[in-house]
Coordinates of C-alpha atoms and ligand atoms in Angstrom, one line a residue:
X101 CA 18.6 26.4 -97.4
X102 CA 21.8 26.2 -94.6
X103 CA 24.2 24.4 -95.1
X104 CA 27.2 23.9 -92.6
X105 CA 30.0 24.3 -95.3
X106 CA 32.5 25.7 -93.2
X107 CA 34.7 23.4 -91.5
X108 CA 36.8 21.0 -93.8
X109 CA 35.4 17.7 -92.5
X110 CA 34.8 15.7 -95.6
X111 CA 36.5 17.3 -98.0
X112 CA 40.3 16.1 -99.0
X113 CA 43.6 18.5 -99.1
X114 CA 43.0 19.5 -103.1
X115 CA 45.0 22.2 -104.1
X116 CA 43.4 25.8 -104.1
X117 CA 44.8 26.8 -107.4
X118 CA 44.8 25.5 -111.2
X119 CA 47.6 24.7 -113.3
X120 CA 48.4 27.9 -116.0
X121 CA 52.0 26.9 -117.5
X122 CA 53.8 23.0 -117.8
X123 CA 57.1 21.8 -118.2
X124 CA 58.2 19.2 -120.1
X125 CA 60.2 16.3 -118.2
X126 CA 62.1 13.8 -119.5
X127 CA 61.2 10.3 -119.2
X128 CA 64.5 8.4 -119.1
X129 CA 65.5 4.5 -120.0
X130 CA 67.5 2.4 -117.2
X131 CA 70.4 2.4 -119.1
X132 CA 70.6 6.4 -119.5
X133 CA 70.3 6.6 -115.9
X134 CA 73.0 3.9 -114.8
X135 CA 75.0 5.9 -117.1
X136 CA 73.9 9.0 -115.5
X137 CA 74.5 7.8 -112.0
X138 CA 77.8 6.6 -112.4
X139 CA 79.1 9.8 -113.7
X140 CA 77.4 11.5 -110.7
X141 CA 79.8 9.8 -108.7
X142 CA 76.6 8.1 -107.3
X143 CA 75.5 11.6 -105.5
X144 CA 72.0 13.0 -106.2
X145 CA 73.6 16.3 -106.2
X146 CA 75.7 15.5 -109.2
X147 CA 73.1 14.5 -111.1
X148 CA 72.1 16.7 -114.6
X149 CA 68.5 18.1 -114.2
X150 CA 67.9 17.3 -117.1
X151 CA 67.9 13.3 -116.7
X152 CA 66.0 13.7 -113.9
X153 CA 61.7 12.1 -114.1
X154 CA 60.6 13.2 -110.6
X155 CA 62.7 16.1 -108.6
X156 CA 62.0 15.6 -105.2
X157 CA 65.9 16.6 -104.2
X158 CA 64.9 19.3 -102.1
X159 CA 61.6 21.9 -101.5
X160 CA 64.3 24.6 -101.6
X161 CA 64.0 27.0 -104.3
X162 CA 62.0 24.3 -106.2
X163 CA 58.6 26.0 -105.7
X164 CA 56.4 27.3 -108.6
X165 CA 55.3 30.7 -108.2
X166 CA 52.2 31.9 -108.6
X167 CA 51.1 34.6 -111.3
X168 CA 51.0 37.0 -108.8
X169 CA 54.2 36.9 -108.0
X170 CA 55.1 36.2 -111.0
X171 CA 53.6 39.7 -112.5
X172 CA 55.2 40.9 -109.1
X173 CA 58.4 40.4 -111.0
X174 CA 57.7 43.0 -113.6
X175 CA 57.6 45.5 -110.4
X176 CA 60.9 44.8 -109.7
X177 CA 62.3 48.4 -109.0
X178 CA 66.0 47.4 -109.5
X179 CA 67.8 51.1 -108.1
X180 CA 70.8 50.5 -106.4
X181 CA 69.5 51.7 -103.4
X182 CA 66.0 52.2 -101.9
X183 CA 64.5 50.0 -104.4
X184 CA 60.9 50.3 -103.7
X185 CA 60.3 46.6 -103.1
X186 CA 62.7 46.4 -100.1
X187 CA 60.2 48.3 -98.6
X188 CA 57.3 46.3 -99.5
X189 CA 59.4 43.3 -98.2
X190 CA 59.7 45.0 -94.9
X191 CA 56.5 45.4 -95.0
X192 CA 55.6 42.0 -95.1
X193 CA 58.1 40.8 -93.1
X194 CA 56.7 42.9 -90.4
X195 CA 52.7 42.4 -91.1
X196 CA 53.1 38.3 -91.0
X197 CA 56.2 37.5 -89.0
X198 CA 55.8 40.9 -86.9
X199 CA 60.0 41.3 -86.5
X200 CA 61.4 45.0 -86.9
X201 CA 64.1 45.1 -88.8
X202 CA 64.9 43.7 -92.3
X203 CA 68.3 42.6 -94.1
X204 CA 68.1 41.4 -96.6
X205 CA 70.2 38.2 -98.3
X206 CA 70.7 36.2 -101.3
X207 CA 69.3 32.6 -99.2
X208 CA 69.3 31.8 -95.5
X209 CA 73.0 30.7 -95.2
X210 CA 73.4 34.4 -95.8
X211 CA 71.7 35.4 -92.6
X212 CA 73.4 32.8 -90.5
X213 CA 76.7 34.3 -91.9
X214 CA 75.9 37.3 -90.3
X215 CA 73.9 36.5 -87.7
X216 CA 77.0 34.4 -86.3
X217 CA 79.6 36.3 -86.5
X218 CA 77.6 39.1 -84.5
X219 CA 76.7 36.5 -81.8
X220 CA 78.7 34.0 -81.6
X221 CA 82.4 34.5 -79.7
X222 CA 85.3 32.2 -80.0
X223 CA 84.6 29.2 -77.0
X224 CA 80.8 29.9 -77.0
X225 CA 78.2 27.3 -77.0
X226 CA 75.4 27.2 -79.4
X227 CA 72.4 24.9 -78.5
X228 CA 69.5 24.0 -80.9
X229 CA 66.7 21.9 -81.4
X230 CA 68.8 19.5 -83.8
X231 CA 71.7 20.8 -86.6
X232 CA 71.2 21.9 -90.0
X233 CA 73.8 21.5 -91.9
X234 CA 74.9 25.2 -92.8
X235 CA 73.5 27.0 -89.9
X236 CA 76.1 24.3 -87.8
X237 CA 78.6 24.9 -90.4
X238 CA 78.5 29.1 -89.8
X239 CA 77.8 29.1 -86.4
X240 CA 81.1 26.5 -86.1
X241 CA 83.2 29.1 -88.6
X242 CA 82.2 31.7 -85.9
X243 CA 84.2 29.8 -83.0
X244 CA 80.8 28.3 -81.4
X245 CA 80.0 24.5 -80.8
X246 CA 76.7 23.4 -81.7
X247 CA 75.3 21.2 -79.3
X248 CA 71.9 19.1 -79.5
X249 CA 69.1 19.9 -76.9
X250 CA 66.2 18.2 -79.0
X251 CA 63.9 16.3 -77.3
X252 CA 64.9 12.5 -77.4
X253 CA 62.0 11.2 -79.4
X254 CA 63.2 13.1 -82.7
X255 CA 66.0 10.8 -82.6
X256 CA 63.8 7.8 -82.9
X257 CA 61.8 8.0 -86.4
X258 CA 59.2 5.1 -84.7
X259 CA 58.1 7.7 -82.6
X260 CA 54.6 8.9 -83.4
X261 CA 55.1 12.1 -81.0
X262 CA 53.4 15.0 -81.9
X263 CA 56.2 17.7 -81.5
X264 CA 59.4 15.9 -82.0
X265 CA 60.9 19.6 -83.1
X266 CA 60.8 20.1 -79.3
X267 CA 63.4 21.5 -76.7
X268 CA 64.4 19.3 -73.5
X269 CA 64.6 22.0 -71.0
X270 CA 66.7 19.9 -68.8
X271 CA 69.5 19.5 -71.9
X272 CA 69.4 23.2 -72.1
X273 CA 69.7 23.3 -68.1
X274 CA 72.4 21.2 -68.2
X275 CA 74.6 23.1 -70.6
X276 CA 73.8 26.3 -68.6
X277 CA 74.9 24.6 -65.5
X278 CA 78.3 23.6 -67.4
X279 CA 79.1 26.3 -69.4
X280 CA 77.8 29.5 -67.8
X281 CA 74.7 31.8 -69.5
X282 CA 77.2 34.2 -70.9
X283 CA 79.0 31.4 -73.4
X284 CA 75.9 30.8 -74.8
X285 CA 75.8 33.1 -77.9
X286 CA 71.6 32.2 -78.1
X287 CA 69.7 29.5 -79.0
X288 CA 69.0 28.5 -82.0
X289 CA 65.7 26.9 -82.6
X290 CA 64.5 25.4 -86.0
X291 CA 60.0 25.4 -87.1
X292 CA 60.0 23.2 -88.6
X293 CA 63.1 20.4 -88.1
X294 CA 64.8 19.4 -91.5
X295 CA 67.2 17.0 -89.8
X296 CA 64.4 15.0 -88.1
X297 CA 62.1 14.8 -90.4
X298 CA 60.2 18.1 -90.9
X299 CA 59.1 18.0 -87.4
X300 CA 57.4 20.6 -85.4
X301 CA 58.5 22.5 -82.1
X302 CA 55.1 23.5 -80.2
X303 CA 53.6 26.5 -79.1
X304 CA 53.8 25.3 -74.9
X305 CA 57.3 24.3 -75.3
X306 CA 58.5 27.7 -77.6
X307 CA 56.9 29.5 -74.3
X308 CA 58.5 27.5 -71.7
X309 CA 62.2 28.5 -73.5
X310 CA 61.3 31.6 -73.7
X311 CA 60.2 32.0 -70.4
X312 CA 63.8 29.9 -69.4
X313 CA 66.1 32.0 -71.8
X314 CA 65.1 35.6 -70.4
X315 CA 65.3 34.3 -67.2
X316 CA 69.0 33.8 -67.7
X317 CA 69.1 36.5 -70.3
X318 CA 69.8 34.4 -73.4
X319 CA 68.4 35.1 -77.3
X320 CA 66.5 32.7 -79.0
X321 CA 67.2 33.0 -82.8
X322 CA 64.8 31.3 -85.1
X323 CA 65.4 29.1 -88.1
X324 CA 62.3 30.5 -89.6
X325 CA 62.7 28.6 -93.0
X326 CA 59.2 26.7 -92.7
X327 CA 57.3 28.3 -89.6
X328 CA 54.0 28.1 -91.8
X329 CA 54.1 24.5 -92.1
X330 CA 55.0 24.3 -88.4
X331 CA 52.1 26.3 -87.6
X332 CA 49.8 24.5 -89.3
X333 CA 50.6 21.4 -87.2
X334 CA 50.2 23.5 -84.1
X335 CA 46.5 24.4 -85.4
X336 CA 46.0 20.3 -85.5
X337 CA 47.2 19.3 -82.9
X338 CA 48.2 22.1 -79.9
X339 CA 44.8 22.2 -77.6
X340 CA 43.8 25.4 -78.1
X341 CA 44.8 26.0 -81.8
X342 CA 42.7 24.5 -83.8
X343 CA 40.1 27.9 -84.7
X344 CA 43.3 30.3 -85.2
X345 CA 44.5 30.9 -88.5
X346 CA 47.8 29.8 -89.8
X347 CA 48.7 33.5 -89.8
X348 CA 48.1 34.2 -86.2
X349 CA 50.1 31.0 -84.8
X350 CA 53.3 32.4 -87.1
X351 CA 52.6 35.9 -86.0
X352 CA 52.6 33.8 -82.1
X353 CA 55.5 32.1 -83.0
X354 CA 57.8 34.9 -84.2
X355 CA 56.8 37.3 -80.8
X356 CA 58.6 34.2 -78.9
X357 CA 61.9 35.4 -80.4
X358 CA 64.4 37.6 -80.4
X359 CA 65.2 37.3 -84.3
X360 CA 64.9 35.3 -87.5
X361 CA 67.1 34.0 -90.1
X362 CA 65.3 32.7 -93.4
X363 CA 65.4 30.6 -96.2
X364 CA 62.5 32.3 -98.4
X365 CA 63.4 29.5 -100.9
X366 CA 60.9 27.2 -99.0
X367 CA 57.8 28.3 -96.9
X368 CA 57.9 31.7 -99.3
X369 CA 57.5 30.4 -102.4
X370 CA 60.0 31.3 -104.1
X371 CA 63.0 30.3 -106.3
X372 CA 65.7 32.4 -104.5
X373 CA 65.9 34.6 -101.1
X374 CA 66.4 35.0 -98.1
X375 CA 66.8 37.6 -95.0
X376 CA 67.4 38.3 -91.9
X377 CA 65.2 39.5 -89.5
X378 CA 66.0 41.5 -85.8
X379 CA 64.3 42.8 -83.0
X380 CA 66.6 45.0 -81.0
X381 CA 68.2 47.9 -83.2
X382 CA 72.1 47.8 -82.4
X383 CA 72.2 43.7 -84.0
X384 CA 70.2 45.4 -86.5
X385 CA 72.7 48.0 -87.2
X386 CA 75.9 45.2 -86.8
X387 CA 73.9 43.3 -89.7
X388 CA 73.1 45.8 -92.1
X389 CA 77.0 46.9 -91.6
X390 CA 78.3 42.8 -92.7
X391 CA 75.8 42.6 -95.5
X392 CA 77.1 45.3 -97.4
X393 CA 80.8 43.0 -96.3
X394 CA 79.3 39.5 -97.9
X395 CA 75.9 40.2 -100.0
X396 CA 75.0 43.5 -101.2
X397 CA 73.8 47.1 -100.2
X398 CA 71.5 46.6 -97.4
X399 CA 68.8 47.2 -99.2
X400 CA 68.8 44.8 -101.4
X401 CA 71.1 42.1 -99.8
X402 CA 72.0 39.2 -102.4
X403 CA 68.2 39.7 -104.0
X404 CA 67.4 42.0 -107.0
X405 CA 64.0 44.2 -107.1
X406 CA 62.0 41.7 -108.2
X407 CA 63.4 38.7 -106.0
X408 CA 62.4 41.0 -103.5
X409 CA 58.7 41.6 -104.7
X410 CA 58.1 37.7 -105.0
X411 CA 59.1 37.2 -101.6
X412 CA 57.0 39.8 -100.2
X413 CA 54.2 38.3 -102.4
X414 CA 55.2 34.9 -101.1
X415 CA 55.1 35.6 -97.5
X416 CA 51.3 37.0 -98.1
X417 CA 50.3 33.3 -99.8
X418 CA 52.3 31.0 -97.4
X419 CA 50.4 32.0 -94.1
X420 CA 47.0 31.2 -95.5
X421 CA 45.7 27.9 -94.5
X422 CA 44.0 27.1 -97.6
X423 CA 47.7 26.5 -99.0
X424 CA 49.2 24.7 -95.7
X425 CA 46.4 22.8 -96.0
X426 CA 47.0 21.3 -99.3
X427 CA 51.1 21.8 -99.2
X428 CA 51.4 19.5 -96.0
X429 CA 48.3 17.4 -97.0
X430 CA 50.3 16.3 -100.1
X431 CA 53.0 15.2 -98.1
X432 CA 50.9 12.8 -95.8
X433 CA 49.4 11.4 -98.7
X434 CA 52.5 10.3 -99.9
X435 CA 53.7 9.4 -96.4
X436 CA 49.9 7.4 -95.6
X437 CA 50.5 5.3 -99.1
X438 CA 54.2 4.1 -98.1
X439 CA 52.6 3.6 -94.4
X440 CA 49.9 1.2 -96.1
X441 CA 52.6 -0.6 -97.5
X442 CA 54.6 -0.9 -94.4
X443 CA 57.1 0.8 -95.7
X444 CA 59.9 2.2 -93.0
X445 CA 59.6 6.0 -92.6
X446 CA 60.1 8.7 -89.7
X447 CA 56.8 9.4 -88.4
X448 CA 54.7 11.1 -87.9
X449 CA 54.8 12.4 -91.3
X450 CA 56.5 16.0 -91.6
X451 CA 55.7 19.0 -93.0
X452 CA 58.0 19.3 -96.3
X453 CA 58.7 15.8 -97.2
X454 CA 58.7 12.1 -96.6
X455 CA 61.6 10.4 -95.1
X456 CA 62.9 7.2 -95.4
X457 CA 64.3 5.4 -92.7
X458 CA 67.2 3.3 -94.6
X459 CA 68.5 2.0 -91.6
X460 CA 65.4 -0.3 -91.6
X461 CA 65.4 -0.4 -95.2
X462 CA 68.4 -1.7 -95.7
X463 CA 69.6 -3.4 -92.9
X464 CA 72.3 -5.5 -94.3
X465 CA 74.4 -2.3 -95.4
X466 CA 76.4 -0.7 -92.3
X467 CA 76.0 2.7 -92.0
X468 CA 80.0 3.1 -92.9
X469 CA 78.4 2.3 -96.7
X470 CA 76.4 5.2 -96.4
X471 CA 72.9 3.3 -96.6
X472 CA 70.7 6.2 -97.4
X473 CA 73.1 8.0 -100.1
X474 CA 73.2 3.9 -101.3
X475 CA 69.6 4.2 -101.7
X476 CA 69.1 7.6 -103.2
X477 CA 70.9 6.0 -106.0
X478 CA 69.1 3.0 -106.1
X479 CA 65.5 5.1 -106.1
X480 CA 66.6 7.3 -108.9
X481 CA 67.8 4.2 -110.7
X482 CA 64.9 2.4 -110.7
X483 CA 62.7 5.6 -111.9
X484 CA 64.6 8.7 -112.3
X485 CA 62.8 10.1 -109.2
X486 CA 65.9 12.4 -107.3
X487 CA 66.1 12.3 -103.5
X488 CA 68.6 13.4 -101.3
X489 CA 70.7 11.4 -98.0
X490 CA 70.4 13.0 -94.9
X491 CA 71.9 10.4 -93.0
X492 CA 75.8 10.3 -92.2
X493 CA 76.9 11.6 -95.6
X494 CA 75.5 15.2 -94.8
X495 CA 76.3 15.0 -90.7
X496 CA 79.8 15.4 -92.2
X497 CA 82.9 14.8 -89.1
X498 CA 83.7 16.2 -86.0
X499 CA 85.2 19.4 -86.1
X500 CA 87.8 17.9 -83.2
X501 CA 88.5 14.1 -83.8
X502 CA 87.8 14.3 -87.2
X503 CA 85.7 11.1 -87.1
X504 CA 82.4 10.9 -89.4
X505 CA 79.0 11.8 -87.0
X506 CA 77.2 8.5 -86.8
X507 CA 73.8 10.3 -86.8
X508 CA 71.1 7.9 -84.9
X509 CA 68.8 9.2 -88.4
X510 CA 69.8 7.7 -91.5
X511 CA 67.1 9.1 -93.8
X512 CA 66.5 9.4 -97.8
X513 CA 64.5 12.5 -97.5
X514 CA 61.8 12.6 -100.4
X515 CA 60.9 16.1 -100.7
X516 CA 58.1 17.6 -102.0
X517 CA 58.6 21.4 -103.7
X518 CA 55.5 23.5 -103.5
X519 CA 52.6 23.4 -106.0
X520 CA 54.6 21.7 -108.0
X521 CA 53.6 17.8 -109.0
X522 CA 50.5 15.8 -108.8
X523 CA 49.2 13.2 -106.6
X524 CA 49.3 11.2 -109.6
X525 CA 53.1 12.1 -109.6
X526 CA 53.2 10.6 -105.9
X527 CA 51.6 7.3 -106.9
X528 CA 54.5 6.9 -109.3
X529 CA 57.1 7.5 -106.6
X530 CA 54.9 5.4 -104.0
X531 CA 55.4 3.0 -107.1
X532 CA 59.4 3.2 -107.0
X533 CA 59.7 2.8 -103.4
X534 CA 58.0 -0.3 -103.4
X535 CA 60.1 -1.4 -106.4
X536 CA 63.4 -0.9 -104.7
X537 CA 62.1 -2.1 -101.3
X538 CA 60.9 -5.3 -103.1
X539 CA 64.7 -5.8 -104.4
X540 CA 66.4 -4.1 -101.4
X541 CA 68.5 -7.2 -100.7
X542 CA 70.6 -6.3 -104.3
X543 CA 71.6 -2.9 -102.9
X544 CA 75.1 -3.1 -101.0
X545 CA 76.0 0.3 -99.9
X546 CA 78.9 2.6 -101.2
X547 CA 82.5 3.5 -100.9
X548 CA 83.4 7.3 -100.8
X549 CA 86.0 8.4 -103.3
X550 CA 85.8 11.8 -103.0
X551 CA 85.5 14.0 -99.8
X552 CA 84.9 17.5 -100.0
X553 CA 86.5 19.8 -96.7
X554 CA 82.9 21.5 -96.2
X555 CA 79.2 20.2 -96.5
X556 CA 80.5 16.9 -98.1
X557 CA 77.3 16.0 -99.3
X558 CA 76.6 18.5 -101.7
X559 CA 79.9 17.4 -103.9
X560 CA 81.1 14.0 -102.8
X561 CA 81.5 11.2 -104.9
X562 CA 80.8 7.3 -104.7
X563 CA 81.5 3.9 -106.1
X564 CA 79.2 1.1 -105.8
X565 CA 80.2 -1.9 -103.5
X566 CA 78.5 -4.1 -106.0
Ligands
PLP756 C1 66.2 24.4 -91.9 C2 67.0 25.1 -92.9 N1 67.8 26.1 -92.5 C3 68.6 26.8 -93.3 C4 68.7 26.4 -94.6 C5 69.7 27.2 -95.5 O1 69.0 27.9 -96.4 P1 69.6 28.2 -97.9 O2 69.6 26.9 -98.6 O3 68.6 29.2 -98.5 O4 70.9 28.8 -97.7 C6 67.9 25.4 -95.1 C7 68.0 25.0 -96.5 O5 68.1 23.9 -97.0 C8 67.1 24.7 -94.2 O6 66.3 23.6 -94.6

């Protein structure tokens, strides 16, 4: 008998691995979690672990690993120097991402420490597709000013375009045209984009900026903090993709920069790590210099031996498409249920989480009351499930006027850690988002109290305007 078994047609996004260890979470009453919430300061952040049902706070460092990486740990080779796993790590680094040189941190903001002060002069001009919050915050500490050449579409969460993580050529021009080639330090570009809603940059357009940038001879630098999940939308929907592996479109990805900074805390599946990652050997030499300045010996960065091991092991397992596959189709299932229910999120659905659009939400709340930190509260009220505001709480202010960003995206961001929960777990949250949608009306935004000088979101504290 033949049967054609190998394509994926019928079958659904299951996971491709089985459950080995649990842990315990605590269910919570509505009174321990007003009580909890108020002395949060009505920040997510603030919030105990511990009195939290449902964590879907962030995908960073969240992920549970697998028991190869976990025995990977017991291999940790923790010498000062030369420890045998930063060489396995190089390795790896090198195999899947195909980048030369390795230093090594303790998370990505580590790498855009150092990667900014090498690059980035006083008065230069640092374009990307969309901020993140701490690579803006370094690459402003550095004496650069970020500036926003994302495609127009990722400002608009109703648009169903496939590659909202992409760069508009003509914003880059522009900024070229006004500032001159050699005050831009390089440009920064994000697979896939946090801040719009885990949204992909494609293959076509990554080549077109490349082909721009060494035309004028300027660097391209790559948030690489979830490039599998952005290749796996590539594989469905880039013509062309769709019989490469995931492996091969990050391998494709990577040879279209000049360098990497990276969160391993997401796509590489594990609880802590990061690095950075060079092409050309004198920023190579710079960066191994300033780590042994801000993280550690540059062998082993901010990571001990067997941090080290379970990202190398991590890397291996992220790039295969059996684990995209089920990674991202979790996170459209969530996304398709609160779709069915007309529920208003940023579409299309992105790679690492689903994001609320609490503009639409919650219309009656301006966005000087903060809608989305108002209903990040509200959420975990209702059922202990944790999200996070990315809206104009984490934009933070001008680093000239001093005025608050009014972000066009004002987004709860449910986000979904890595072979972690069940799709029973996301019926329950489906559940609470149509709870608090159903008595939206009774949520009236917030008043900040507190204001902390850098990435206010992380600390800042509320009251309730009712
Ligand atoms: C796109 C992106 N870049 C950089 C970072 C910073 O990485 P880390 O939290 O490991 O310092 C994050 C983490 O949230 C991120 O999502």
């Amino acid at each position: 008998m033949e049967l054609d078994s190998n394509t994926y047609r019928r079958r659904s996004w299951a996971e491709p691995w089985k459950i080995k260890m649990v842990e315990h979470v605590k269910m919570t009453t509505y009174e321990e979690r007003k009580k909890a919430l108020v002395e949060a300061g009505f920040n997510t952040f603030l919030l105990r672990s511990g009195d939290v049902y449902i964590d879907l706070l962030t995908d960073s460092g969240t992920n549970a690993m697998s028991d190869r990486q976990w025995a990977g740990l017991m291999l940790g080779d923790e010498a000062y120097a030369g420890s045998e796993n930063y060489y396995h790590l190089e390795d790896a680094i090198q195999k899947y991402y195909g980048y030369k040189y390795l230093v090594p941190t303790h998370q990505g903001r580590g790498a855009e420490n150092i990667i900014s002060r090498i690059l980035i002069k006083q008065g230069d001009i640092v374009p990307g597709n969309m901020y993140f919050t701490t690579t803006r915050l370094h690459q402003e500490l550095s004496g650069g000013t970020f500036k926003d050449i994302i495609i127009d579409e990722a400002h608009d969460p109703e648009s169903e375009y496939p590659f909202k993580g992409n760069v508009d050529l003509a914003k880059l021009d522009a900024l070229v045209d006004e500032y001159g080639a050699n005050r831009i330090s390089y440009v920064s570009i994000a697979t896939t984009v946090n801040m719009a809603g885990g949204q992909p940059i494609s293959l076509a357009n990554l080549r077109e900026l490349r082909a721009y940038c060494l035309q004028h001879g300027i660097r391209i630098i790559h948030d690489m903090t979830r490039v599998a999940e952005n290749a796996w939308f590539i594989k469905q929907r880039e013509e062309g993709y769709a019989d490469k592996s995931v492996a091969e479109i990050v391998k494709e990805i990577c040879s279209l920069t000049d360098g990497a900074t990276m969160s391993a805390k997401k796509d590489a599946l594990v609880n802590i790590g990061g690095f950075l990652a060079v092409n050309d050997y004198d920023i190579f030499e710079e960066a191994r210099n300033l780590v042994v300045v801000y993280e550690g010996l540059h062998t082993y960065g901010g990571m001990s031996g067997r941090d080290m091991e379970a990202v190398a092991i991590g890397i291996e397992e992220s790039v295969q498409d059996d684990h995209i596959r089920s990674r991202v189709g979790q996170v459209e299932y969530l996304g398709n249920r609160l779709l069915a229910h007309d529920i208003p999120i940023v579409k299309p659905v992105g790679s690492h989480g689903v994001f609320l659009d609490a503009k639409k939400f919650l219309p009656h709340v301006p966005q000087i009351s903060f809608p989305a930190q108002a209903l990040a509260a509200a959420i975990y009220l209702d059922s202990g499930i944790r999200t996070m505001e990315r809206g104009i709480v984490s934009a933070g202010r001008d680093k000239l006027t001093g005025d608050h960003y009014y972000p066009k995206l004002e987004l709860v961001r449910l986000t979904i850690p890595r072979r972690v929960y069940t799709q029973a777990h996301m019926d329950v949250v489906v559940e609470s988002i149509l709870e608090v949608f159903d008595q939206r009306n009774r949520v009236l935004g917030l008043k900040m109290v507190y204001e902390p000088k850098y990435l206010r979101f992380f600390q800042a504290r509320f009251e309730s305007l009712g």
